Structures are given as structure tokens and as C-alpha cells.
Amino acid sequence: MKTNSYKSCDQLRWFRPIVLLLLLCGCAPVGPQPLDHIHGCGDGSACGSAFPHGRWQFVHLIDFRLPGGSGGTVIGITVLDGTSLKCALTTTEGMTLFEATDNGELTIIHALPPFDKPGFAQGLMADVRALFIRPPGSPACGMIGSEPGCRFRNRDRITDVVLRDDGCRQITSWTTAGMVDRTITTHDCTLRHGYRLARSLVLKSQGKSSYVLTLRLINVQSPMDTEKQR
């Protein structure tokens, strides 16, 4: 009986560290895949057409879904001019719910409840930048998995842009701790003035407050459209 007891204790002594190791591995952040066959990035790369250049105006129908199943639908108006942006949210009837500009400094022009909550404007502008504004710095290009892509490494995050076989892009950003921050999937894309314009975009935020934004393009304008007609 004593021998069996000693054996059981010895087995438990080995079993506990293994269980702890498995639990730690299961919770550990994965981080981005390796970037293989690294080379310089040209205009024809995934990064070259992933973000618009110059001045653009987008109007989207936005469906947002929050944890617990709550959500709603708004109209989003985004004006880009380089790295400067202006955003507005309206009801489908046209009433302005939120308006702000970001030229390196965030200015809230108008905000009705619940769009006046602390942190909402900063989070919204961060989402818009992730969707439409190229991250700072020089990317490295290569293969991410089996698809061509490019990687931006900045002080607070890593951003991968992958060009899929259907001509659309997938954008994934990670925190420096290796946790997924946002994923952006685009659908029904056409090349317009060097930019892969998507008719539909899905943004999933996986930070402290997870949510899903589905954007459907209603209208888009660019000064290059007028110049082309001349």
C-alpha cells in the first residue's frame, strides 16, 4: 500500500508541471506569422495599393455590433487628406450624431449621447486610421503564409497587409505583446487611382471592448475623378 502511495505522489509531482505548462501555452499570444522571402516594397506591392493617396471622401452604411448582441446602423462620412481626416456619423435620416477632425490633434466638433462617452472619439478615429491611412514607417515585403504581403513595425504595434487572390486585402494588427488588436477584411474590390477600393469592409476589434463594424460603400469621391474627366 505504501509503495502504491509513493508511486501516486511521484506521478502527481510530474503531472502538475505538465498541466501548468499546457495552460500557459494555451493562453500565450501567438503573434504574427513569420515574414518570408523579404524584399523591398514597390508600388505594385500589397502595401502600395492598400491605402488611398491624396484627398478622398467616403460615405458608408455602417452596421455595428457590440458584445451581448446590441448594435445599430449609422451613416459614416470620412474625408481624407493625406494623414488628416474628418469623420461624421449621422442617422439614416441625416441627423448628425458625431463629428470630429484629426490633424495630429483630435478636435470633437459635435457629439450626442452615447457618442460622447470618454474614449469613443479616440477609438473611432483609430478605427478610421486603421481602415484608410497607411501606418507610419517603411514596411518590409515578403510572403505571409502563402500570400504576398507587407509588414509595418512601429513602437506600439505590428500591422500586416496581405493581398488575397481575389484582389482584396486583409489587414491585421497586433500589440507589442503579440495579441491581435484589429482585423480588417475587404470584399468586392476594384483598383481605382492606385487604391484597391472595397465595396464592403468588416472591422473586428479584439481589444478590451470587442465589437464588429460592417461598412458598405454608398458613395466615394476623389479630385482625381474630376481630373480624369477633363
PDB file of N, CA and C in Angstrom, residues 37 107 126 131 173 183 193 198 217:
ATOM      1  N   HIS A  37      10.907  35.388 -47.435  1.00  0.00           N
ATOM      2  CA  HIS A  37      11.341  35.915 -48.736  1.00  0.00           C
ATOM      3  C   HIS A  37      11.245  37.449 -48.747  1.00  0.00           C
ATOM      4  N   THR A 107      -9.998  66.950 -32.473  1.00  0.00           N
ATOM      5  CA  THR A 107     -10.939  68.007 -32.117  1.00  0.00           C
ATOM      6  C   THR A 107     -12.353  67.481 -32.309  1.00  0.00           C
ATOM      7  N   ALA A 126      -9.141  55.917 -34.353  1.00  0.00           N
ATOM      8  CA  ALA A 126      -8.161  54.835 -34.517  1.00  0.00           C
ATOM      9  C   ALA A 126      -8.659  53.798 -35.512  1.00  0.00           C
ATOM     10  N   LEU A 131      -8.394  51.649 -41.126  1.00  0.00           N
ATOM     11  CA  LEU A 131      -9.067  51.316 -42.387  1.00  0.00           C
ATOM     12  C   LEU A 131      -8.443  51.997 -43.589  1.00  0.00           C
ATOM     13  N   SER A 173      -3.602  43.792 -37.150  1.00  0.00           N
ATOM     14  CA  SER A 173      -2.646  44.489 -36.297  1.00  0.00           C
ATOM     15  C   SER A 173      -2.541  43.785 -34.957  1.00  0.00           C
ATOM     16  N   THR A 183      -8.695  43.210 -36.869  1.00  0.00           N
ATOM     17  CA  THR A 183      -8.616  42.562 -38.174  1.00  0.00           C
ATOM     18  C   THR A 183      -9.582  43.294 -39.107  1.00  0.00           C
ATOM     19  N   HIS A 193      -7.504  54.606 -59.111  1.00  0.00           N
ATOM     20  CA  HIS A 193      -6.427  55.566 -58.855  1.00  0.00           C
ATOM     21  C   HIS A 193      -5.344  54.953 -57.968  1.00  0.00           C
ATOM     22  N   ALA A 198     -12.776  48.972 -51.795  1.00  0.00           N
ATOM     23  CA  ALA A 198     -13.637  47.858 -51.397  1.00  0.00           C
ATOM     24  C   ALA A 198     -15.078  48.331 -51.268  1.00  0.00           C
ATOM     25  N   LEU A 217     -20.149  50.455 -48.875  1.00  0.00           N
ATOM     26  CA  LEU A 217     -19.902  51.717 -49.581  1.00  0.00           C
ATOM     27  C   LEU A 217     -21.165  52.224 -50.264  1.00  0.00           C
TER      28      LEU A 217
END
